[in-house]
Amino acid sequence: MAFKIKACAAVIASALGLGSGLAAPIQAAERYPSRPIRLVVPFAPGGGTDIIARLIGQGLSDRWGQTVVVDNRTGAGGVIGVSLVAKSNPDGYTMLLASNGPLTYLPALSSKLPYDPEKDLAPISLVAGQPFVVTASNSSGFASIKELIGAAKGQPDKVRYASGGPGGASHLGTELLKMMAGISMLHVPYKGTGPGLTAVLSGEVQLVLVGISSAIPHVKAGRAKALAVTTAKRSPALPDVPTVAEAGVPGYEFDVWYGMLFPAGTPPAIVSQAANEIASVAKDATMRTRFSSGGMDAMSNSPQEFTALIRKDAAQWKKVVTTAGIKVQ
């Protein structure tokens, strides 16, 4: 039908001596995007995923000339937000920004999720990576990983740790720490790492693993203590903070990435265009500075590369979960 309309417009324009002027508005109306885009974040405002979504969303909005609206849909460790996108109309106007938590950790933990990342989502590109920080409340009574381990061993389950929800990055990262350090702590799940961090700041719980972008403002202001970063190397954003491995748990390493996805069935041309735009945003000097100031790295890759990464990480975490016997509480 669209072809016939264009053809008729061109014939009429030619007959009237107007060239292609009448066809142009019709073609322009079909450009993507032609209206605001919803960017669903499956975690609460204030967490690392939310911060990254707002940075990337602004970058895409500037390039596209269309508003990218961040929509926080929290709950169940990211399941609610991811399910929403998986069931959305694949027209390119609903996007998801998620960490590897709901995309690779949860599928390793449960076969009963209401979505299948491989079947229900169309990966676009990685957008960022960042260390997590083992962050403690000022009232916790410990200022290092060794002191944390000592407290947890002395009184098992007395140390309460927050997470952004069962099966999320903050949960599994802490469970891995517990396993490797040989300690027992009590898990207190929240609807996102933002609320979990708030609980640490208030002293409601003693500990949380949270993205460095969320931790830095509170650590630098003296509202919380950074015990260690989870990556193999120290972060330039917190150079005086040791890695978990340096601080007393040799071999511990926990990386977190973030990526954008469409619902499965989104036209390949739109997926490709979005990937190209994300790559341009990631290369922008101003955007890279904004990311690095929060301890994060701006990233990008192709839809095919991102798909392969999701599959690889899902298989890896399935092995870890099975071997360690990690269960969602």
Coordinates of C-alpha atoms in Angstrom, one line a residue:
M1 CA 0.0 0.0 0.0
A2 CA 2.8 2.4 0.9
F3 CA 4.4 1.8 -2.5
K4 CA 1.2 2.6 -4.3
I5 CA 0.7 5.8 -2.4
K6 CA 4.3 6.9 -3.2
A7 CA 3.8 6.1 -6.9
C8 CA 0.6 8.0 -7.1
A9 CA 2.1 11.0 -5.4
A10 CA 5.0 11.0 -7.8
V11 CA 2.7 10.7 -10.9
I12 CA 0.6 13.6 -9.6
A13 CA 3.6 15.7 -8.8
S14 CA 5.1 15.1 -12.3
A15 CA 1.8 16.0 -14.0
L16 CA 1.6 19.2 -12.1
G17 CA 5.3 20.0 -12.7
L18 CA 6.1 19.8 -9.1
G19 CA 8.9 17.2 -9.3
S20 CA 9.1 14.9 -6.2
G21 CA 7.8 17.5 -3.8
L22 CA 4.6 15.7 -2.9
A23 CA 6.4 12.4 -2.3
A24 CA 8.9 13.8 0.1
P25 CA 6.5 14.3 3.1
I26 CA 5.4 10.7 2.9
Q27 CA 9.0 9.4 2.8
A28 CA 9.9 11.7 5.7
A29 CA 7.0 10.3 7.8
E30 CA 8.5 6.9 7.6
R31 CA 11.9 7.8 9.0
Y32 CA 12.9 6.2 12.3
P33 CA 12.5 7.4 14.9
S34 CA 9.6 9.8 14.2
R35 CA 8.3 9.9 17.8
P36 CA 9.6 9.5 21.4
I37 CA 11.1 6.3 22.5
R38 CA 10.6 4.5 25.8
L39 CA 13.7 3.1 27.4
V40 CA 12.7 0.6 30.1
V41 CA 15.1 0.2 33.0
P42 CA 14.2 -2.9 35.2
F43 CA 15.7 -1.3 38.3
A44 CA 14.9 1.6 40.6
P45 CA 16.2 5.2 40.1
G46 CA 19.6 5.9 41.6
G47 CA 21.2 2.5 40.8
G48 CA 24.0 2.0 38.2
T49 CA 21.6 0.8 35.5
D50 CA 19.4 3.9 35.9
I51 CA 22.4 6.2 35.7
I52 CA 23.7 4.6 32.5
A53 CA 20.3 4.7 30.9
R54 CA 20.0 8.4 31.5
L55 CA 23.4 9.1 30.0
I56 CA 22.9 6.9 27.0
G57 CA 19.3 8.1 26.6
Q58 CA 20.4 11.7 26.5
G59 CA 23.1 10.9 23.9
L60 CA 20.6 9.1 21.7
S61 CA 18.0 11.8 22.1
D62 CA 20.6 14.4 21.0
R63 CA 21.4 12.4 17.9
W64 CA 17.9 11.4 16.9
G65 CA 16.1 14.6 17.7
Q66 CA 13.5 12.6 19.6
T67 CA 13.0 12.3 23.4
V68 CA 14.2 9.1 25.0
V69 CA 12.0 8.6 28.1
V70 CA 13.5 6.5 30.9
D71 CA 10.8 4.2 32.4
N72 CA 11.8 2.5 35.6
R73 CA 9.9 -0.8 36.0
T74 CA 11.2 -2.4 39.1
G75 CA 10.8 -5.7 40.9
A76 CA 11.8 -9.4 41.0
G77 CA 15.5 -8.7 40.2
G78 CA 14.7 -7.2 36.9
V79 CA 12.1 -9.7 35.7
I80 CA 9.2 -7.3 35.6
G81 CA 10.9 -4.8 33.4
V82 CA 12.5 -7.3 31.0
S83 CA 9.2 -9.2 30.7
L84 CA 7.5 -5.9 29.8
V85 CA 9.9 -5.3 26.9
A86 CA 9.8 -8.9 25.8
K87 CA 6.1 -8.6 25.3
S88 CA 6.1 -5.1 23.7
N89 CA 5.3 -4.2 20.1
P90 CA 8.6 -4.8 18.1
D91 CA 8.3 -1.5 16.3
G92 CA 11.5 0.1 17.6
Y93 CA 9.8 2.4 20.1
T94 CA 10.4 0.3 23.2
M95 CA 13.9 -0.4 24.3
L96 CA 15.5 -2.2 27.3
L97 CA 18.7 -1.3 29.1
A98 CA 19.7 -4.2 31.4
S99 CA 22.7 -5.5 33.1
N100 CA 23.9 -9.1 32.8
G101 CA 21.8 -9.9 35.9
P102 CA 18.4 -10.5 34.3
L103 CA 19.9 -11.5 31.0
T104 CA 22.5 -14.2 32.1
Y105 CA 22.3 -14.7 35.9
L106 CA 18.6 -15.3 36.3
P107 CA 18.3 -17.7 33.4
A108 CA 21.1 -19.7 35.1
L109 CA 19.1 -19.7 38.3
S110 CA 15.6 -20.5 37.0
S111 CA 14.0 -22.3 34.1
K112 CA 10.6 -20.7 34.9
L113 CA 11.2 -17.1 33.9
P114 CA 8.4 -15.4 31.9
Y115 CA 10.9 -14.6 29.2
D116 CA 13.8 -16.2 27.3
P117 CA 16.6 -13.8 26.5
E118 CA 17.5 -15.7 23.3
K119 CA 14.0 -16.0 21.9
D120 CA 12.2 -12.9 23.2
L121 CA 14.8 -10.1 22.9
A122 CA 16.8 -8.7 20.0
P123 CA 20.3 -7.6 21.3
I124 CA 21.4 -4.2 20.0
S125 CA 24.7 -3.4 21.6
L126 CA 26.7 -3.2 24.8
V127 CA 26.7 0.3 26.2
A128 CA 28.9 0.3 29.4
G129 CA 30.8 -1.7 31.9
Q130 CA 31.7 -0.8 35.5
P131 CA 33.2 -2.4 38.6
F132 CA 30.9 -3.0 41.6
V133 CA 32.0 -1.7 45.0
V134 CA 31.7 -3.6 48.3
T135 CA 30.1 -0.7 50.2
A136 CA 29.6 -0.7 53.9
S137 CA 27.6 1.5 56.3
N138 CA 29.5 3.8 58.6
S139 CA 27.8 2.0 61.5
S140 CA 28.8 -1.5 60.3
G141 CA 31.9 -1.7 62.5
F142 CA 34.2 -2.8 59.8
A143 CA 36.4 -0.8 57.4
S144 CA 38.0 -3.6 55.3
I145 CA 37.2 -6.9 53.7
K146 CA 39.3 -8.7 56.3
E147 CA 37.2 -7.0 59.1
L148 CA 34.0 -7.9 57.2
I149 CA 35.1 -11.6 57.0
G150 CA 36.1 -11.6 60.6
A151 CA 32.7 -10.2 61.7
A152 CA 30.8 -12.7 59.4
K153 CA 32.8 -15.7 60.7
G154 CA 32.4 -14.6 64.3
Q155 CA 28.6 -14.3 64.1
P156 CA 27.2 -16.1 61.1
D157 CA 24.2 -14.3 59.5
K158 CA 24.4 -11.3 61.8
V159 CA 25.8 -9.2 58.9
R160 CA 22.9 -8.2 56.7
Y161 CA 23.6 -7.5 53.1
A162 CA 21.3 -5.7 50.6
S163 CA 20.8 -6.6 46.9
G164 CA 18.8 -5.2 44.0
G165 CA 16.7 -8.3 44.1
P166 CA 17.1 -12.1 44.0
G167 CA 19.3 -13.2 41.2
G168 CA 20.6 -9.8 40.3
A169 CA 24.2 -8.7 40.0
S170 CA 24.5 -7.4 43.6
H171 CA 23.0 -10.7 44.9
L172 CA 25.2 -13.1 42.9
G173 CA 28.3 -11.0 43.3
T174 CA 27.9 -11.2 47.1
E175 CA 27.0 -14.9 47.0
L176 CA 30.2 -15.5 45.1
L177 CA 32.1 -13.5 47.8
K178 CA 30.5 -15.5 50.6
M179 CA 31.4 -18.8 48.9
M180 CA 35.0 -17.8 48.2
A181 CA 35.5 -16.3 51.7
G182 CA 33.8 -19.1 53.5
I183 CA 31.3 -16.8 55.3
S184 CA 27.6 -16.6 55.9
M185 CA 25.6 -13.4 55.7
L186 CA 21.9 -12.7 55.7
H187 CA 20.4 -11.6 52.3
V188 CA 17.9 -8.7 52.3
P189 CA 16.6 -8.1 48.8
Y190 CA 15.3 -4.6 47.7
K191 CA 13.6 -3.4 44.5
G192 CA 16.9 -2.2 42.9
T193 CA 20.4 -1.4 44.1
G194 CA 19.3 2.3 44.6
P195 CA 17.0 1.4 47.5
G196 CA 19.6 -1.2 48.7
L197 CA 22.2 1.5 48.9
T198 CA 19.8 3.8 50.7
A199 CA 19.4 1.0 53.3
V200 CA 23.1 0.9 53.8
L201 CA 23.4 4.7 54.2
S202 CA 20.7 4.6 56.9
G203 CA 22.3 1.6 58.7
E204 CA 19.3 -0.6 58.1
V205 CA 21.8 -3.2 56.6
Q206 CA 25.6 -3.3 56.8
L207 CA 26.6 -4.0 53.2
V208 CA 25.8 -3.9 49.5
L209 CA 27.6 -4.5 46.2
V210 CA 26.7 -1.6 44.1
G211 CA 27.9 -0.1 40.8
I212 CA 30.8 2.3 41.3
S213 CA 28.8 5.1 39.7
S214 CA 26.3 4.9 42.5
A215 CA 28.8 4.4 45.3
I216 CA 31.3 7.2 44.4
P217 CA 29.2 10.2 45.6
H218 CA 28.4 8.7 48.9
V219 CA 32.0 7.3 49.5
K220 CA 33.6 10.7 48.7
A221 CA 31.1 12.5 50.9
G222 CA 31.9 10.2 53.8
R223 CA 28.4 8.7 54.0
A224 CA 29.6 5.1 53.4
K225 CA 32.8 3.1 53.2
A226 CA 34.2 1.5 50.1
L227 CA 35.9 -1.7 51.2
A228 CA 36.9 -3.0 47.8
V229 CA 36.2 -3.1 44.0
T230 CA 35.1 -6.3 42.4
T231 CA 37.2 -6.2 39.3
A232 CA 40.7 -7.7 38.7
K233 CA 42.3 -4.3 38.7
R234 CA 41.7 -1.1 40.8
S235 CA 39.5 1.5 39.4
P236 CA 41.0 4.9 38.4
A237 CA 38.0 6.5 39.9
L238 CA 38.8 5.1 43.4
P239 CA 42.6 4.4 43.1
D240 CA 43.1 4.0 46.9
V241 CA 40.4 1.3 47.2
P242 CA 41.9 -2.3 46.8
T243 CA 40.3 -5.1 44.8
V244 CA 38.6 -7.8 46.7
A245 CA 41.4 -10.2 45.7
E246 CA 44.0 -7.8 47.1
A247 CA 41.9 -7.2 50.2
G248 CA 41.8 -10.9 51.3
V249 CA 39.9 -13.1 48.9
P250 CA 42.4 -14.3 46.3
G251 CA 41.0 -15.1 42.8
Y252 CA 37.7 -13.1 43.3
E253 CA 36.7 -11.2 40.2
F254 CA 33.2 -10.0 39.3
D255 CA 32.6 -7.9 36.1
V256 CA 29.3 -6.2 35.2
W257 CA 28.2 -5.0 31.8
Y258 CA 25.1 -3.2 30.5
G259 CA 23.5 -3.4 27.1
M260 CA 20.4 -2.4 25.1
L261 CA 17.9 -4.6 23.5
F262 CA 14.6 -4.5 21.5
P263 CA 11.8 -7.0 21.6
A264 CA 12.4 -9.9 19.3
G265 CA 10.9 -9.3 15.9
T266 CA 12.1 -5.7 15.7
P267 CA 13.0 -5.0 12.0
P268 CA 16.8 -5.7 11.4
A269 CA 17.2 -2.2 9.8
I270 CA 16.1 -0.5 13.0
V271 CA 18.3 -2.8 15.2
S272 CA 21.3 -2.0 13.0
Q273 CA 20.6 1.8 13.0
A274 CA 20.3 1.8 16.8
A275 CA 23.6 -0.1 17.1
N276 CA 25.3 2.4 14.9
E277 CA 23.9 5.3 16.9
I278 CA 25.0 3.7 20.2
A279 CA 28.5 3.3 18.8
S280 CA 28.6 7.0 17.9
V281 CA 27.4 8.0 21.4
A282 CA 30.1 5.7 22.9
K283 CA 32.8 7.3 20.9
D284 CA 31.8 10.9 21.7
A285 CA 34.5 12.5 23.8
T286 CA 32.0 14.4 26.1
M287 CA 30.0 11.2 26.7
R288 CA 33.2 9.2 27.5
T289 CA 34.2 11.8 30.0
R290 CA 30.8 11.7 31.7
F291 CA 31.1 7.9 31.9
S292 CA 34.6 7.9 33.2
S293 CA 33.9 10.5 35.9
G294 CA 31.6 7.9 37.4
G295 CA 34.1 5.1 37.1
M296 CA 32.4 3.5 34.1
D297 CA 33.6 2.7 30.6
A298 CA 31.4 3.5 27.6
M299 CA 31.3 0.5 25.2
S300 CA 29.6 -0.7 22.0
N301 CA 29.6 -3.7 19.8
S302 CA 27.5 -5.2 17.0
P303 CA 24.2 -7.0 17.6
Q304 CA 25.9 -10.3 16.6
E305 CA 28.7 -9.8 19.1
F306 CA 26.3 -8.8 21.9
T307 CA 24.2 -11.9 21.2
A308 CA 27.3 -14.1 21.4
L309 CA 28.3 -12.5 24.7
I310 CA 24.9 -13.1 26.3
R311 CA 25.1 -16.8 25.3
K312 CA 28.6 -17.2 26.6
D313 CA 27.9 -15.5 29.9
A314 CA 24.7 -17.5 30.4
A315 CA 26.6 -20.8 29.9
Q316 CA 29.3 -19.6 32.3
W317 CA 27.0 -18.6 35.1
K318 CA 24.9 -21.8 34.7
K319 CA 28.1 -23.7 35.5
V320 CA 28.9 -21.4 38.5
V321 CA 25.4 -21.6 39.9
T322 CA 25.3 -25.4 39.6
T323 CA 28.8 -25.9 41.0
A324 CA 28.3 -23.6 43.9
G325 CA 24.7 -24.6 44.6
I326 CA 23.6 -20.9 44.6
K327 CA 19.8 -20.6 45.0
V328 CA 17.4 -17.6 44.8
Q329 CA 16.0 -17.1 48.3

